Amino acid sequence: MKGLHRSLALCLGLLTAVPAWGQDAAVSVKVDQPGPVLAPEIQGQFAEHLGRLIYEGIWVGEKSSIPNIRGYRKDVIEALKAIRVPLIRWPGGCFADEYHWRDGIGPRNKRPVGVNTNWGGVPETNEFGTHEFMEYSELVGAKTYVNGNIGTGSAREMADWVEYLTSPSNSTLAQTRRANGRDKPWTLDWFAIGNETWGCGGNMRPEYYTDQLRQIRTFIKPAPGQPTKIIASGGNSDDLKWTDVVMAGSANMIDAISLHHYALPSFGRATRGTWKDKGSATEFGESDWFALMVTATQMDDLLTRHSAVMDKHDPKKKVALVVDEWGNWFDPTPGTNPGFLEQQNTLRDAVTAAVNLNIFHKHADRVRMANIAQMVNVLQALILTDGPKMLRTPTYHVFDMYKDFQGATQFPVTVTAPKYSYAERSLPAISASAARAKDGSILVALTNIDPNTAVTTAITLDGATASTVSGRILTAPAMNSHNSFSAPETVKPAPFAGAGLNGTTLSVSLPAKSVVVLVVR
Ligand code: AHR
């Protein structure tokens, strides 16, 4: 914003952050007004029995020629540890409401084989079950989120599962766990009562689900000392009624309610499209770039509206809003099983990942977990594998750049940005968030969603002391630049030299379609 527009805005008192002369955008970071701690779980992951996620993506079996630790592929564990994955949600998704945990314990060669009816109708060998998930989480260093089965399960089945996982007693269930190789109880951090119960989890109405939830919740009894928090199955995108009814009926019995929101280019098109023609992950023009930005950035408004509904029933914000499924959903990669939801991941995904993390930071007073869908080989995956090969996607690199936000203390941020316009519609070009990292440094994350125009930004750090700035940038020549198995490092972060510090004001030159994270000391 320059000249006349800026003066006009000043006269009207419209701006809380005003670009300095010669700057296109302004970001004001209120270092003197620290907000909530950013739950590390905001960078959580989702691992469903779907396609090549569990089988091949993380579990290859002890006899595999792919290097593994007791059957879990090593390269993926190392990549996940490097970004400090804070939490993994398992076993679904839609799969959860057809999963019977007893099928996945005991000797592997004796476990029953089922059919994964939701995802491609392929056999489910149950080789990866409760012990494998809990052990895997320990190897990665992640907290555990187990999603219970309300659709085809029962209160008793869920209560037994929780006892099996957490009981230090000599009960038959605890002894069975010991006989299966685990003496000490595991730590169960989160447990959900159903998934998408308005859809694949049982096509329930919110009133019916709420009654079920209340009944089942009564019998979920983690052993004393366990940190287990209980999650209610929440609404989809803008289904505020669901949140209202569930909160009205159960706010005093739950620790969190979930929200799912997927971004599809088709949903952001000028003429709103459908799930059928979502759009390609790699073959797209600016029209679908813009459309995806529209539907991805809707998350901000959704969180505001769902939080407002929750405030009616829980003004002290005891109940968390957990976005336990979010991310981009495109047409499957041609030639793959459509039920496997495989898609490539480009710079466009990195940009929307960063924008969403910024939105979660803004809403950290309510949002205490968010799990991108999904961790490996499915939807907006952080990691792709092909037999023994593995690559880190652009989305992975965003999580790497943001990892120090885990446990940091949020600062309120005001952004005044130029518009990114396309076909007579527009969005703010800049998204930002900021926080005090655990080591005392100030982190500032900036994304320029405009694929054509660089933006010069003035960032004021109100109330800070600062002497140095460094950072990293993720960008690439094309909107659809991506990593492939023959060129796995096409898109990766680089040191960023475009930021200057003058007192407590930063001047940053943000290239088109870029993600930057700055560290100010
Ligand atoms: O992430 C894929 C699917 O999307 C999940 O199984 C389901 O919960 C959602 O509809």
Tab-separated table of N, CA, C and O and ligand atoms in Angstrom, residues 46 48 50 89 92-95 118-119 195-196 198 200 236 260 262 275 325 329 341 373-374 378-379, ligand 1:
chain	number	residue	atom	x	y	z
A	46	PHE	N	-1.250	-37.402	11.373
A	46	PHE	CA	-2.368	-38.343	11.281
A	46	PHE	C	-1.900	-39.547	10.469
A	46	PHE	O	-1.395	-39.378	9.355
A	48	GLU	N	-3.407	-43.071	9.253
A	48	GLU	CA	-4.549	-43.978	9.124
A	48	GLU	C	-4.135	-45.237	8.368
A	48	GLU	O	-3.194	-45.210	7.562
A	50	LEU	N	-4.534	-46.622	5.551
A	50	LEU	CA	-5.065	-46.125	4.280
A	50	LEU	C	-3.934	-46.180	3.261
A	50	LEU	O	-2.858	-45.603	3.492
A	89	ARG	N	-1.844	-39.455	15.478
A	89	ARG	CA	-3.227	-39.944	15.621
A	89	ARG	C	-3.379	-41.225	14.810
A	89	ARG	O	-2.994	-41.278	13.638
A	92	GLY	N	-7.444	-44.207	12.533
A	92	GLY	CA	-8.199	-43.473	11.504
A	92	GLY	C	-8.803	-42.279	12.170
A	92	GLY	O	-8.591	-42.065	13.376
A	93	GLY	N	-9.531	-41.552	11.398
A	93	GLY	CA	-10.156	-41.663	10.121
A	93	GLY	C	-11.312	-42.688	10.077
A	93	GLY	O	-11.719	-43.294	11.058
A	94	CYS	N	-11.861	-42.751	8.884
A	94	CYS	CA	-12.990	-43.658	8.668
A	94	CYS	C	-12.636	-45.079	9.090
A	94	CYS	O	-13.499	-45.835	9.554
A	95	PHE	N	-11.375	-45.455	8.921
A	95	PHE	CA	-10.954	-46.810	9.282
A	95	PHE	C	-11.253	-47.101	10.760
A	95	PHE	O	-11.574	-48.239	11.126
A	118	ASN	N	-13.146	-49.037	3.537
A	118	ASN	CA	-13.148	-47.605	3.220
A	118	ASN	C	-12.144	-47.248	2.144
A	118	ASN	O	-12.374	-46.340	1.355
A	119	TRP	N	-11.013	-47.956	2.146
A	119	TRP	CA	-9.889	-47.498	1.346
A	119	TRP	C	-9.389	-48.565	0.399
A	119	TRP	O	-8.400	-49.255	0.666
A	195	ASN	N	-15.102	-41.079	15.002
A	195	ASN	CA	-14.548	-40.162	13.990
A	195	ASN	C	-15.637	-39.844	12.974
A	195	ASN	O	-16.338	-40.758	12.502
A	196	GLU	N	-15.756	-38.596	12.629
A	196	GLU	CA	-16.747	-38.170	11.628
A	196	GLU	C	-18.050	-38.952	11.816
A	196	GLU	O	-18.561	-39.597	10.893
A	198	TRP	N	-20.854	-37.940	11.960
A	198	TRP	CA	-21.913	-37.403	11.092
A	198	TRP	C	-21.866	-38.051	9.707
A	198	TRP	O	-22.764	-37.861	8.896
A	200	CYS	N	-18.907	-41.126	7.791
A	200	CYS	CA	-18.433	-42.519	7.751
A	200	CYS	C	-18.437	-43.186	9.126
A	200	CYS	O	-18.417	-44.404	9.214
A	236	ASN	N	-17.888	-31.008	10.583
A	236	ASN	CA	-17.135	-30.852	9.351
A	236	ASN	C	-17.216	-29.400	8.907
A	236	ASN	O	-18.310	-28.822	8.862
A	260	HIS	N	-12.844	-31.010	11.304
A	260	HIS	CA	-12.145	-31.420	10.076
A	260	HIS	C	-12.407	-30.393	8.996
A	260	HIS	O	-13.551	-29.987	8.779
A	262	TYR	N	-10.884	-29.842	4.985
A	262	TYR	CA	-9.966	-30.087	3.869
A	262	TYR	C	-10.084	-28.950	2.865
A	262	TYR	O	-11.174	-28.405	2.649
A	275	TRP	N	-16.604	-32.710	-5.080
A	275	TRP	CA	-15.552	-33.673	-4.725
A	275	TRP	C	-15.089	-34.465	-5.949
A	275	TRP	O	-14.054	-35.091	-5.909
A	325	GLU	N	-7.992	-33.282	11.514
A	325	GLU	CA	-7.747	-33.576	10.094
A	325	GLU	C	-7.798	-32.264	9.329
A	325	GLU	O	-8.819	-31.564	9.368
A	329	TRP	N	-6.577	-31.677	-0.591
A	329	TRP	CA	-7.081	-32.938	-1.151
A	329	TRP	C	-7.278	-32.730	-2.648
A	329	TRP	O	-8.105	-31.907	-3.066
A	341	LEU	N	-5.673	-42.538	-2.103
A	341	LEU	CA	-5.523	-41.083	-1.897
A	341	LEU	C	-4.070	-40.615	-1.982
A	341	LEU	O	-3.588	-39.868	-1.118
A	373	ALA	N	-3.363	-34.168	7.391
A	373	ALA	CA	-3.735	-35.428	6.757
A	373	ALA	C	-2.978	-35.540	5.431
A	373	ALA	O	-3.206	-34.724	4.552
A	374	GLN	N	-2.104	-36.543	5.395
A	374	GLN	CA	-1.650	-37.444	6.428
A	374	GLN	C	-0.121	-37.536	6.411
A	374	GLN	O	0.507	-36.977	5.518
A	378	VAL	N	-0.094	-40.341	1.826
A	378	VAL	CA	-1.543	-40.116	1.695
A	378	VAL	C	-1.839	-38.615	1.780
A	378	VAL	O	-1.313	-37.922	2.667
A	379	LEU	N	-2.662	-38.114	0.852
A	379	LEU	CA	-3.079	-36.713	0.829
A	379	LEU	C	-1.859	-35.783	0.957
A	379	LEU	O	-0.863	-35.985	0.268
B	1	AHR	O1	-8.107	-38.461	5.643
B	1	AHR	C1	-8.940	-39.235	4.858
B	1	AHR	C2	-10.358	-39.324	5.391
B	1	AHR	O2	-10.937	-38.055	5.403
B	1	AHR	C3	-10.507	-39.791	6.802
B	1	AHR	O3	-10.480	-41.169	6.936
B	1	AHR	C4	-11.860	-39.268	7.179
B	1	AHR	O4	-11.985	-39.020	8.567
B	1	AHR	C5	-11.984	-38.007	6.350
B	1	AHR	O5	-13.192	-37.945	5.705
